[in-house]
Amino acid sequence: MVFQTRLSWIILCCIWLLRFAHTGEAQAAKEVILLDSKAQQTELEWISSPPNGWEEISGLDENYTPIRTYQVCQVMEPNQNNWLRTNWIAKGNAQRIFVELKFTLRDCNSLPGVLGTCKETFNLHYYETDYDTGRSIRENLYVKIDTIAADESFTQGDLGERKMKLNTEVREIGPLSKKGFYLAFQDVGACIALVSVKVYYKKCWSIIENLAIFPDTVTGSEFSSLVEVRGTCVSSAEEEAENSPRMHCSAEGEWLVPIGKCICKAGFQQKGDTCEPCGRGFYKSSSQDLQCSRCPMHSFSDREGSSRCDCEDSYYRAPTDPPYVACTRPPSAPQNLIFNINQTTVSLEWSPPADNGGRNDVTYRVLCKRCSWEQGECVPCGSNVGYMPQQTGLVDNYVTVMDLLAHANYTFEVEAVNGVSDLSRSQRLFAAVTVTTGQAAKTKNMATSGSQNSAGSQSRKTAPSQVSGVMKEKVLQRSVELSWQEPEHPNGVITEYEIKYYEKDQRERTYSTVKTRATSASVNNLKPGTVYVFQIRAFTAAGYGNYSPRLDVATLEEATAYSDQGEVKTNVEDISGVSYQLSSD
């Protein structure tokens, strides 16, 4: 009779506590539930040994939903050993398992006549196995987890005042290696109501961080372990160079220590945790760019996800142009082309084109053609013609064409070019002029784009004869001093002499000139230890005479310098760049 009364107390307490414990409780997001006795409305059918020990009872929560629990109160007799075993629990990928127990426990001092037989603790055990071993309990196979004691126990007075004292204890199992396990509760003589049993493991739930997807990850086997996880970039993203996305899953199921990141590919930009394509009329050329940009002038993109914009018709982008600059076109023809004839030399000058095509890299090139008198057929001038300063890549708007044939027809075409001229399929735009060499006096004329102007012959004068007696007077490492005699037949007043010189191994492919009014000159800025070829010609109102025979002169090496007077001079250059000469007589 006494036992039945005590049993009714524990049942009443258990049912009331079931309602109290269920209210407001929610599953933590980082927990994976393997067992929750409160969530099962049908009988749990756990194994009780002996059968008259633990008893399964039913209760209703505040929503009148059935809830199952177990209780035992064998406090009248000593040496109690009542076992309660759960069904087999599959653990999945977990290595560390958490067991949460919610229970009430009667204060032994509040029960009369049970001194020496009543206990206020119970034991928690587990048994690892790869499969369900049936309904028998082999106690020797179970490993003790801990002895569970209540922080608070209740009395008869608590029941009367409806003061419910619910205890919650959490224990950890692991590391586990087999597929599943059993839990067992051992009563040794306490009055217990096991309100709920929840078994779970923790994992870090899948998240997107820095455009990288980190999958569900089970925590490590140790409390202090961090599981390193490598992320996978979201669609249309790629790993940042040498900075792969990684995170660490902590033992508490929290993501920690993000390292590296993903970035949106070319043609895509970040929006939240995704990469969206650039819209029409926009582009992104590199994954290193943050946002899509509007297409530059004279370009377009007619699809989404463009990494570059295409140029409009008649506009181009040079291979070295970055994607963010506008598309450009070839320049128009040079303007105001004028020419100046001196016997076999023609000087050309012009003005820049009206339209540079939107670029600042405009240069000029000159095409020389020699045309026949009869049919007007023209052929390229060939390598015998010289250009000063050069034929192509001209930065300034003038050029001198030398060594032309006397009394011949020539056509010169001057074209402005820029970085996209060679990409254009359109017709070339140039300014042209046609002239006749060998005229009696200097003439100056103008030509327009595509026009052909020729300068007619006037009363002829004879150019000066050939310069003779060319001698080297002094040879140094970087300069040569020359002298010569006037032409035997000047045929007028000689106003200047022109010295043409070039490195011998260059064979006139590139040469320079020096002009002077005297019959001697010093040619400077030469290379030490190099053979140069020198030729001189005179100039009058009738034009240039023929060049003198070639004179080969080798500049000295860095060590010494020589002069015809036998003087040896040594150049000494200090670290400041100032040169001195030391002379010895």
Coordinates of C-alpha atoms in Angstrom, one line a residue:
M1 CA 0.0 0.0 0.0
V2 CA 2.8 2.3 0.8
F3 CA 4.6 1.5 -2.4
Q4 CA 1.5 2.1 -4.5
T5 CA 1.1 5.5 -2.9
R6 CA 4.6 6.4 -3.6
L7 CA 4.2 5.2 -7.2
S8 CA 1.2 7.4 -7.7
W9 CA 3.3 10.4 -6.5
I10 CA 6.0 9.7 -9.1
I11 CA 3.5 9.2 -11.9
L12 CA 1.6 12.4 -11.1
C13 CA 4.9 14.3 -11.0
C14 CA 6.0 12.8 -14.2
I15 CA 2.9 13.7 -16.1
W16 CA 2.9 17.2 -14.9
L17 CA 6.6 17.6 -15.7
L18 CA 6.0 16.3 -19.2
R19 CA 3.8 19.2 -19.9
F20 CA 6.3 21.6 -18.3
A21 CA 9.4 20.2 -20.1
H22 CA 7.8 20.2 -23.6
T23 CA 6.7 23.8 -23.6
G24 CA 8.9 26.2 -25.7
E25 CA 11.6 23.7 -26.5
A26 CA 13.2 23.7 -30.0
Q27 CA 15.9 21.7 -31.7
A28 CA 19.3 23.5 -31.9
A29 CA 20.2 24.1 -35.6
K30 CA 23.6 22.4 -35.2
E31 CA 22.2 19.1 -33.7
V32 CA 21.3 16.0 -35.6
I33 CA 18.8 14.0 -33.5
L34 CA 19.2 10.2 -33.4
L35 CA 16.6 9.6 -30.7
D36 CA 14.1 11.8 -29.0
S37 CA 11.7 10.0 -26.7
K38 CA 9.3 13.0 -26.5
A39 CA 8.8 13.0 -30.3
Q40 CA 7.4 9.4 -30.3
Q41 CA 3.7 9.2 -29.6
T42 CA 3.5 5.4 -29.7
E43 CA 5.0 3.1 -27.1
L44 CA 8.8 3.1 -27.0
E45 CA 9.0 -0.6 -26.2
W46 CA 12.4 -0.4 -24.6
I47 CA 13.7 -3.4 -22.8
S48 CA 13.3 -3.5 -19.0
S49 CA 15.2 -6.1 -16.9
P50 CA 13.8 -7.4 -14.7
P51 CA 10.3 -6.8 -16.2
N52 CA 8.9 -5.4 -13.0
G53 CA 11.6 -2.7 -12.7
W54 CA 11.3 0.3 -15.1
E55 CA 7.7 1.0 -16.3
E56 CA 6.6 2.8 -19.4
I57 CA 3.8 5.3 -18.7
S58 CA 1.9 7.8 -20.9
G59 CA 1.2 11.4 -20.4
L60 CA -0.2 14.4 -22.3
D61 CA 1.5 17.6 -23.1
E62 CA -0.2 21.0 -23.1
N63 CA -1.6 20.2 -26.5
Y64 CA -2.9 16.9 -25.3
T65 CA -0.4 15.1 -27.4
P66 CA 0.6 11.7 -26.0
I67 CA 4.1 11.5 -24.6
R68 CA 6.0 8.4 -23.4
T69 CA 8.3 8.2 -20.4
Y70 CA 9.8 5.6 -18.0
Q71 CA 9.8 5.6 -14.2
V72 CA 11.0 3.3 -11.4
C73 CA 10.6 3.6 -7.6
Q74 CA 11.9 0.3 -6.0
V75 CA 13.0 1.9 -2.8
M76 CA 11.7 -0.5 -0.2
E77 CA 14.1 -3.4 -0.8
P78 CA 17.9 -3.3 -0.9
N79 CA 20.3 -4.3 -3.7
Q80 CA 18.2 -3.1 -6.6
N81 CA 19.6 -3.6 -10.1
N82 CA 16.9 -2.5 -12.6
W83 CA 18.1 -2.0 -16.2
L84 CA 16.3 -0.1 -19.0
R85 CA 17.8 -0.4 -22.5
T86 CA 16.9 1.6 -25.6
N87 CA 16.4 0.2 -29.0
W88 CA 19.5 0.0 -31.3
I89 CA 20.6 3.5 -32.4
A90 CA 22.3 3.9 -35.8
K91 CA 24.9 6.7 -35.4
G92 CA 25.5 7.5 -39.1
N93 CA 28.8 9.4 -39.6
A94 CA 29.0 10.6 -36.0
Q95 CA 32.1 10.0 -33.9
R96 CA 31.0 11.9 -30.8
I97 CA 27.5 11.4 -29.4
F98 CA 25.7 13.5 -26.8
V99 CA 23.0 12.2 -24.5
E100 CA 20.6 14.6 -22.8
L101 CA 18.5 13.3 -19.9
K102 CA 15.6 15.1 -18.3
F103 CA 14.4 13.6 -15.1
T104 CA 13.0 14.1 -11.6
L105 CA 14.2 12.3 -8.5
R106 CA 12.5 11.9 -5.1
D107 CA 14.3 13.1 -2.0
C108 CA 14.9 9.9 0.1
N109 CA 14.5 11.9 3.3
S110 CA 10.9 12.6 2.3
L111 CA 10.1 8.9 2.1
P112 CA 9.4 7.2 5.5
G113 CA 10.9 3.8 6.2
V114 CA 13.4 3.6 3.4
L115 CA 16.6 4.6 5.1
G116 CA 19.5 2.4 3.8
T117 CA 17.6 1.2 0.8
C118 CA 16.7 4.5 -1.1
K119 CA 19.3 6.0 -3.5
E120 CA 19.4 9.4 -5.2
T121 CA 21.5 8.4 -8.3
F122 CA 21.4 6.1 -11.3
N123 CA 24.0 4.9 -13.8
L124 CA 24.2 5.5 -17.6
H125 CA 25.8 2.9 -19.8
Y126 CA 26.3 2.2 -23.6
Y127 CA 27.2 -0.7 -25.7
E128 CA 28.7 -0.4 -29.3
T129 CA 27.7 -2.8 -32.0
D130 CA 27.4 -3.0 -35.8
Y131 CA 23.8 -4.4 -35.6
D132 CA 20.8 -5.1 -33.4
T133 CA 21.6 -7.9 -31.0
G134 CA 18.0 -8.6 -30.0
R135 CA 16.1 -8.1 -26.7
S136 CA 18.5 -9.6 -24.2
I137 CA 20.7 -7.4 -22.0
R138 CA 24.2 -8.7 -21.3
E139 CA 25.3 -6.3 -18.6
N140 CA 29.0 -7.2 -18.8
L141 CA 29.2 -5.8 -22.4
Y142 CA 28.1 -2.3 -21.4
V143 CA 30.5 0.5 -20.6
K144 CA 29.6 2.9 -17.9
I145 CA 29.4 6.5 -19.0
D146 CA 28.7 8.2 -15.6
T147 CA 26.7 8.1 -12.4
I148 CA 23.9 10.6 -12.8
A149 CA 22.9 12.6 -9.7
A150 CA 20.1 15.2 -9.4
D151 CA 20.9 18.8 -8.8
E152 CA 17.4 19.1 -7.2
S153 CA 15.1 16.5 -5.7
F154 CA 11.5 16.9 -4.8
T155 CA 9.5 16.2 -1.7
Q156 CA 5.8 15.6 -0.8
G157 CA 5.5 19.3 0.0
D158 CA 6.7 20.2 -3.5
L159 CA 4.0 18.1 -5.0
G160 CA 1.4 19.8 -2.9
E161 CA 2.6 23.3 -3.9
R162 CA 3.1 22.1 -7.5
K163 CA 6.8 23.0 -7.5
M164 CA 8.4 21.0 -10.2
K165 CA 12.1 20.4 -10.0
L166 CA 13.3 19.1 -13.4
N167 CA 16.9 18.0 -13.8
T168 CA 18.8 18.1 -17.1
E169 CA 22.1 16.4 -17.6
V170 CA 24.2 16.0 -20.8
R171 CA 26.9 13.4 -21.2
E172 CA 29.2 12.7 -24.1
I173 CA 30.2 9.3 -25.7
G174 CA 33.1 8.8 -28.0
P175 CA 34.9 8.4 -30.1
L176 CA 32.7 5.7 -31.6
S177 CA 33.8 3.4 -34.4
K178 CA 30.9 0.9 -35.0
K179 CA 27.7 1.5 -36.8
G180 CA 25.5 2.0 -33.8
F181 CA 25.0 1.5 -30.0
Y182 CA 22.5 0.9 -27.2
L183 CA 22.0 3.2 -24.2
A184 CA 21.1 1.6 -20.8
F185 CA 19.9 3.1 -17.5
Q186 CA 20.7 1.3 -14.3
D187 CA 18.6 1.9 -11.2
V188 CA 20.1 0.9 -7.9
G189 CA 17.2 1.9 -5.7
A190 CA 16.1 5.4 -6.5
C191 CA 12.7 6.9 -7.2
I192 CA 13.1 8.3 -10.7
A193 CA 10.9 9.6 -13.5
L194 CA 12.9 9.6 -16.8
V195 CA 11.0 12.4 -18.5
S196 CA 12.9 12.5 -21.8
V197 CA 16.0 11.0 -23.5
K198 CA 17.5 12.8 -26.4
V199 CA 20.5 11.4 -28.3
Y200 CA 22.2 13.5 -30.9
Y201 CA 25.5 14.5 -32.5
K202 CA 26.7 17.9 -33.7
K203 CA 27.6 19.0 -37.2
C204 CA 28.3 22.2 -39.0
W205 CA 25.4 22.7 -41.4
S206 CA 26.1 23.6 -45.0
I207 CA 26.7 27.3 -45.6
I208 CA 27.9 29.6 -48.3
E209 CA 30.8 31.9 -47.3
N210 CA 32.9 34.0 -49.6
L211 CA 31.0 32.5 -52.6
A212 CA 32.1 29.0 -51.5
I213 CA 29.8 26.2 -50.5
F214 CA 30.8 24.3 -47.4
P215 CA 28.9 21.0 -47.0
D216 CA 27.3 19.5 -43.9
T217 CA 30.3 18.4 -41.8
V218 CA 30.2 16.2 -38.8
T219 CA 32.3 17.4 -35.9
G220 CA 35.6 15.7 -35.0
S221 CA 36.1 12.9 -32.5
E222 CA 37.7 15.1 -29.9
F223 CA 36.3 18.0 -28.0
S224 CA 39.1 20.3 -29.1
S225 CA 39.3 19.1 -32.7
L226 CA 38.8 21.3 -35.7
V227 CA 37.8 19.7 -39.0
E228 CA 39.3 21.5 -42.0
V229 CA 36.9 21.6 -44.9
R230 CA 37.6 22.9 -48.4
G231 CA 34.8 24.8 -50.0
T232 CA 33.4 24.5 -53.6
C233 CA 32.8 27.7 -55.5
V234 CA 29.3 28.5 -56.4
S235 CA 28.2 28.5 -60.0
S236 CA 30.1 30.9 -62.3
A237 CA 32.8 31.5 -59.6
E238 CA 36.4 30.4 -59.4
E239 CA 39.0 30.1 -56.6
E240 CA 41.1 33.2 -56.0
A241 CA 44.7 32.5 -57.2
E242 CA 46.6 30.6 -54.5
N243 CA 43.9 31.3 -52.0
S244 CA 41.5 28.3 -51.9
P245 CA 38.5 28.7 -49.7
R246 CA 38.7 26.8 -46.5
M247 CA 36.9 26.8 -43.1
H248 CA 37.1 24.8 -39.9
C249 CA 34.2 22.9 -38.2
S250 CA 34.5 23.1 -34.4
A251 CA 33.5 20.5 -31.9
E252 CA 30.4 22.6 -31.1
G253 CA 29.2 22.6 -34.7
E254 CA 30.2 26.1 -35.5
W255 CA 32.2 27.2 -38.6
L256 CA 35.4 29.0 -37.7
V257 CA 38.5 30.6 -39.2
P258 CA 37.5 31.3 -42.9
I259 CA 40.5 31.3 -45.2
G260 CA 40.5 32.2 -48.9
K261 CA 37.6 32.8 -51.1
C262 CA 36.0 32.4 -54.5
I263 CA 35.4 35.3 -56.9
C264 CA 33.0 35.6 -59.8
K265 CA 34.4 34.7 -63.2
A266 CA 34.8 37.1 -66.1
G267 CA 31.3 38.1 -67.3
F268 CA 29.7 37.7 -63.9
Q269 CA 29.4 39.9 -60.7
Q270 CA 28.5 39.0 -57.2
K271 CA 25.0 39.4 -55.9
G272 CA 24.6 38.1 -52.4
D273 CA 25.9 34.5 -52.3
T274 CA 25.6 34.0 -56.1
C275 CA 27.3 35.3 -59.3
E276 CA 24.9 36.9 -61.8
P277 CA 25.8 37.5 -65.4
C278 CA 26.5 41.0 -66.7
G279 CA 23.5 42.4 -68.5
R280 CA 23.4 43.4 -72.2
G281 CA 25.5 46.4 -72.8
F282 CA 27.8 45.5 -69.9
Y283 CA 30.9 43.4 -69.5
K284 CA 33.5 42.2 -67.0
S285 CA 36.8 41.2 -68.5
S286 CA 38.5 39.6 -65.5
S287 CA 37.6 37.8 -62.3
Q288 CA 39.7 40.3 -60.5
D289 CA 37.2 43.1 -61.3
L290 CA 34.5 43.6 -58.8
Q291 CA 31.6 44.8 -60.9
C292 CA 30.4 44.7 -64.5
S293 CA 31.1 47.9 -66.5
R294 CA 29.2 49.6 -69.3
C295 CA 30.7 48.9 -72.7
P296 CA 33.1 51.7 -73.8
M297 CA 32.3 54.0 -76.7
H298 CA 31.8 52.4 -80.2
S299 CA 31.4 48.9 -78.7
F300 CA 28.5 46.7 -77.6
S301 CA 27.6 43.4 -76.0
D302 CA 24.3 41.8 -77.2
R303 CA 24.2 38.9 -74.8
E304 CA 24.4 38.4 -71.0
G305 CA 27.6 37.2 -69.3
S306 CA 30.0 39.0 -71.7
S307 CA 33.7 39.2 -70.8
R308 CA 34.4 41.9 -73.5
C309 CA 32.5 44.2 -75.8
D310 CA 32.7 43.8 -79.6
C311 CA 33.5 46.8 -81.7
E312 CA 31.0 48.5 -84.0
D313 CA 31.6 48.3 -87.8
S314 CA 34.7 50.2 -89.0
Y315 CA 36.0 50.4 -85.4
Y316 CA 38.7 48.2 -84.0
R317 CA 40.6 47.3 -80.9
A318 CA 44.4 46.9 -81.1
P319 CA 45.8 43.7 -79.5
T320 CA 47.5 45.8 -76.8
D321 CA 44.4 47.8 -76.0
P322 CA 42.8 46.9 -72.7
P323 CA 39.1 46.0 -72.8
Y324 CA 38.0 49.2 -71.0
V325 CA 39.2 51.6 -73.7
A326 CA 36.9 52.7 -76.6
C327 CA 37.1 51.1 -80.0
T328 CA 38.9 53.3 -82.5
R329 CA 39.4 53.6 -86.3
P330 CA 42.3 54.5 -88.6
P331 CA 43.0 58.2 -89.0
S332 CA 42.0 60.3 -92.0
A333 CA 44.7 61.4 -94.6
P334 CA 47.3 64.0 -93.7
Q335 CA 46.4 67.5 -94.7
N336 CA 48.2 70.3 -96.6
L337 CA 51.0 68.2 -98.1
I338 CA 53.8 70.4 -99.6
F339 CA 57.1 69.5 -101.3
N340 CA 60.4 71.1 -101.9
I341 CA 62.7 69.9 -104.7
N342 CA 66.5 70.3 -104.7
Q343 CA 67.8 68.4 -107.7
T344 CA 67.7 64.8 -106.5
T345 CA 66.3 65.5 -103.1
V346 CA 62.7 66.1 -102.2
S347 CA 61.5 67.4 -98.9
L348 CA 57.9 66.7 -97.8
E349 CA 55.8 68.4 -95.1
W350 CA 52.2 68.1 -94.1
S351 CA 49.7 68.8 -91.4
P352 CA 48.1 66.2 -89.1
P353 CA 44.9 64.5 -90.2
A354 CA 41.6 66.1 -89.3
D355 CA 40.5 62.9 -87.6
N356 CA 43.1 60.8 -85.6
G357 CA 40.6 57.9 -85.2
G358 CA 40.3 58.5 -81.5
R359 CA 43.9 57.5 -80.7
N360 CA 47.1 59.3 -79.7
D361 CA 49.5 56.9 -81.4
V362 CA 49.4 58.4 -84.9
T363 CA 52.6 58.1 -86.9
Y364 CA 53.3 58.5 -90.6
R365 CA 54.8 56.4 -93.4
V366 CA 55.9 57.5 -96.9
L367 CA 55.6 55.4 -100.0
C368 CA 57.9 56.4 -102.9
K369 CA 57.1 55.3 -106.5
R370 CA 59.1 56.1 -109.7
C371 CA 56.9 56.5 -112.7
S372 CA 57.6 56.2 -116.4
W373 CA 57.3 59.2 -118.8
E374 CA 55.1 57.4 -121.3
Q375 CA 52.5 55.1 -119.8
G376 CA 52.6 56.5 -116.3
E377 CA 53.3 53.1 -114.8
C378 CA 54.9 53.3 -111.3
V379 CA 57.2 51.0 -109.4
P380 CA 58.5 51.2 -105.8
C381 CA 61.6 53.3 -105.5
G382 CA 63.8 50.5 -104.1
S383 CA 66.5 50.5 -101.5
N384 CA 68.8 53.0 -103.2
V385 CA 66.6 55.9 -102.0
G386 CA 67.3 57.3 -98.6
Y387 CA 64.8 58.8 -96.1
M388 CA 65.7 61.3 -93.4
P389 CA 64.9 60.7 -90.6
Q390 CA 63.1 57.4 -91.7
Q391 CA 60.5 56.1 -94.0
T392 CA 58.0 54.6 -91.5
G393 CA 57.1 55.3 -87.9
L394 CA 57.5 59.1 -88.4
V395 CA 56.5 61.0 -85.4
D396 CA 57.1 64.5 -86.9
N397 CA 55.2 65.7 -90.0
Y398 CA 58.2 66.0 -92.4
V399 CA 60.6 63.8 -94.3
T400 CA 63.5 64.3 -96.7
V401 CA 63.8 61.8 -99.6
M402 CA 67.4 61.6 -101.0
D403 CA 69.4 59.9 -103.7
L404 CA 66.7 60.1 -106.3
L405 CA 67.4 59.9 -110.0
A406 CA 67.8 63.2 -111.8
H407 CA 65.1 64.2 -114.3
A408 CA 62.7 61.4 -113.2
N409 CA 59.0 61.4 -112.3
Y410 CA 58.2 60.3 -108.7
T411 CA 55.0 59.9 -106.7
F412 CA 55.0 60.2 -103.0
E413 CA 52.1 58.9 -100.8
V414 CA 52.0 60.0 -97.1
E415 CA 49.7 58.0 -94.9
A416 CA 48.8 58.6 -91.3
V417 CA 48.5 55.3 -89.4
N418 CA 47.7 54.4 -85.8
G419 CA 47.4 51.2 -83.7
V420 CA 44.4 49.8 -85.6
S421 CA 45.3 50.8 -89.2
D422 CA 46.5 47.3 -90.0
L423 CA 43.3 45.8 -88.8
S424 CA 41.1 47.9 -91.1
R425 CA 39.7 46.4 -94.3
S426 CA 38.8 49.8 -95.7
Q427 CA 40.6 51.6 -98.5
R428 CA 43.9 53.4 -97.5
L429 CA 43.6 57.1 -97.0
F430 CA 46.7 59.1 -97.9
A431 CA 47.9 62.4 -99.4
A432 CA 49.9 62.1 -102.7
V433 CA 52.1 64.3 -104.8
T434 CA 53.9 63.7 -108.1
V435 CA 57.1 65.6 -108.8
T436 CA 59.9 65.7 -111.4
T437 CA 63.5 65.9 -110.1
G438 CA 66.4 67.8 -111.6
Q439 CA 64.9 71.3 -111.7
A440 CA 67.0 74.4 -112.1
A441 CA 66.0 76.0 -108.8
K442 CA 64.2 75.1 -105.6
T443 CA 60.5 75.0 -106.0
K444 CA 57.8 74.8 -103.3
N445 CA 54.3 73.4 -104.1
M446 CA 51.3 72.0 -102.3
A447 CA 49.2 68.9 -102.8
T448 CA 45.9 67.7 -101.4
S449 CA 44.8 64.2 -100.7
G450 CA 44.9 62.1 -103.8
S451 CA 46.1 64.9 -106.0
Q452 CA 49.0 64.6 -108.4
N453 CA 51.2 67.7 -108.8
S454 CA 54.3 67.9 -110.8
A455 CA 56.9 70.6 -111.0
G456 CA 57.9 71.4 -114.5
S457 CA 61.5 72.1 -115.6
Q458 CA 62.9 75.6 -115.6
S459 CA 66.1 77.0 -117.1
R460 CA 68.7 74.5 -116.1
K461 CA 71.9 75.1 -114.1
T462 CA 74.6 72.6 -113.5
A463 CA 75.1 71.1 -110.0
P464 CA 78.6 71.3 -108.5
S465 CA 81.2 68.6 -109.4
Q466 CA 82.3 66.0 -107.1
V467 CA 84.1 66.9 -103.8
S468 CA 87.7 65.6 -103.7
G469 CA 90.6 65.3 -101.3
V470 CA 88.5 63.9 -98.3
M471 CA 90.9 63.2 -95.4
K472 CA 90.6 62.1 -91.8
E473 CA 92.3 64.7 -89.6
K474 CA 91.7 63.3 -86.2
V475 CA 90.2 60.0 -84.9
L476 CA 88.9 59.5 -81.4
Q477 CA 86.7 56.9 -79.8
R478 CA 83.5 58.7 -80.4
S479 CA 84.3 61.3 -83.1
V480 CA 86.1 61.7 -86.4
E481 CA 87.4 65.1 -87.8
L482 CA 87.3 65.3 -91.6
S483 CA 88.6 67.8 -94.2
W484 CA 88.2 68.1 -98.0
Q485 CA 88.7 70.4 -101.0
E486 CA 86.1 72.4 -102.9
P487 CA 84.8 70.9 -106.1
E488 CA 86.9 71.6 -109.1
H489 CA 83.8 73.0 -110.8
P490 CA 81.5 74.6 -108.2
N491 CA 79.2 75.9 -111.0
G492 CA 77.9 78.6 -108.6
V493 CA 78.1 79.6 -105.0
I494 CA 78.5 76.6 -102.7
T495 CA 76.2 77.3 -99.7
E496 CA 76.7 74.1 -97.8
Y497 CA 78.3 70.6 -97.7
E498 CA 76.5 67.5 -96.7
I499 CA 78.4 64.7 -94.9
K500 CA 76.6 61.3 -95.1
Y501 CA 77.9 58.6 -92.8
Y502 CA 76.8 55.1 -91.6
E503 CA 78.2 52.0 -90.0
K504 CA 79.9 49.9 -92.7
D505 CA 78.1 46.7 -91.8
Q506 CA 74.8 48.5 -92.1
R507 CA 75.4 49.2 -95.8
E508 CA 73.4 52.4 -96.0
R509 CA 70.3 50.8 -94.6
T510 CA 70.4 53.5 -91.9
Y511 CA 72.5 56.6 -92.2
S512 CA 72.9 60.1 -90.8
T513 CA 74.0 63.5 -92.2
V514 CA 75.9 66.5 -91.0
K515 CA 75.8 69.8 -92.8
T516 CA 78.4 72.6 -92.7
R517 CA 79.5 75.6 -94.7
A518 CA 83.2 75.0 -94.1
T519 CA 85.5 72.5 -95.8
S520 CA 86.1 70.6 -92.5
A521 CA 83.8 69.2 -89.8
S522 CA 83.8 67.0 -86.8
V523 CA 81.3 64.1 -86.7
N524 CA 80.4 63.2 -83.1
N525 CA 78.4 60.7 -81.1
L526 CA 80.0 57.7 -82.9
K527 CA 80.6 54.2 -81.4
P528 CA 84.1 53.2 -80.3
G529 CA 85.8 50.5 -82.2
T530 CA 83.4 50.8 -85.2
V531 CA 84.1 51.2 -88.9
Y532 CA 82.2 54.1 -90.5
V533 CA 81.8 55.1 -94.2
F534 CA 81.9 58.8 -95.0
Q535 CA 80.8 60.6 -98.2
I536 CA 80.6 64.4 -98.9
R537 CA 78.7 66.4 -101.5
A538 CA 78.4 70.1 -102.2
F539 CA 75.2 72.1 -102.6
T540 CA 74.4 75.2 -104.8
A541 CA 71.3 76.8 -106.1
A542 CA 71.3 74.1 -108.8
G543 CA 71.1 71.4 -106.2
Y544 CA 73.4 68.8 -104.8
G545 CA 76.4 67.5 -106.6
N546 CA 77.5 63.8 -106.6
Y547 CA 78.9 62.3 -103.4
S548 CA 82.6 61.9 -103.0
P549 CA 84.2 58.4 -103.1
R550 CA 83.6 56.4 -99.9
L551 CA 86.1 56.9 -97.1
D552 CA 86.3 54.1 -94.4
V553 CA 87.4 55.2 -90.9
A554 CA 87.6 53.0 -87.8
T555 CA 87.0 54.8 -84.5
L556 CA 89.4 53.8 -81.8
E557 CA 88.8 51.5 -78.9
E558 CA 88.2 52.9 -75.5
A559 CA 91.9 52.9 -74.5
T560 CA 93.6 55.5 -76.7
A561 CA 92.9 58.2 -79.4
Y562 CA 95.1 59.1 -82.4
S563 CA 95.7 62.3 -84.4
D564 CA 97.8 63.0 -87.5
Q565 CA 100.1 65.2 -85.4
G566 CA 101.1 62.2 -83.3
E567 CA 99.4 63.4 -80.2
V568 CA 97.9 60.7 -78.0
K569 CA 94.9 61.6 -76.0
T570 CA 93.2 59.5 -73.4
N571 CA 89.6 60.1 -72.4
V572 CA 88.9 59.9 -68.6
E573 CA 85.3 59.9 -67.5
D574 CA 84.5 60.2 -63.9
I575 CA 81.4 58.8 -62.3
S576 CA 79.6 62.1 -62.7
G577 CA 79.5 61.7 -66.4
V578 CA 81.9 64.7 -67.1
S579 CA 84.6 63.9 -69.7
Y580 CA 88.2 65.1 -69.5
Q581 CA 91.2 64.7 -71.9
L582 CA 94.7 64.0 -70.8
S583 CA 97.3 65.0 -73.5
S584 CA 101.0 64.0 -73.8
D585 CA 103.2 65.7 -76.3

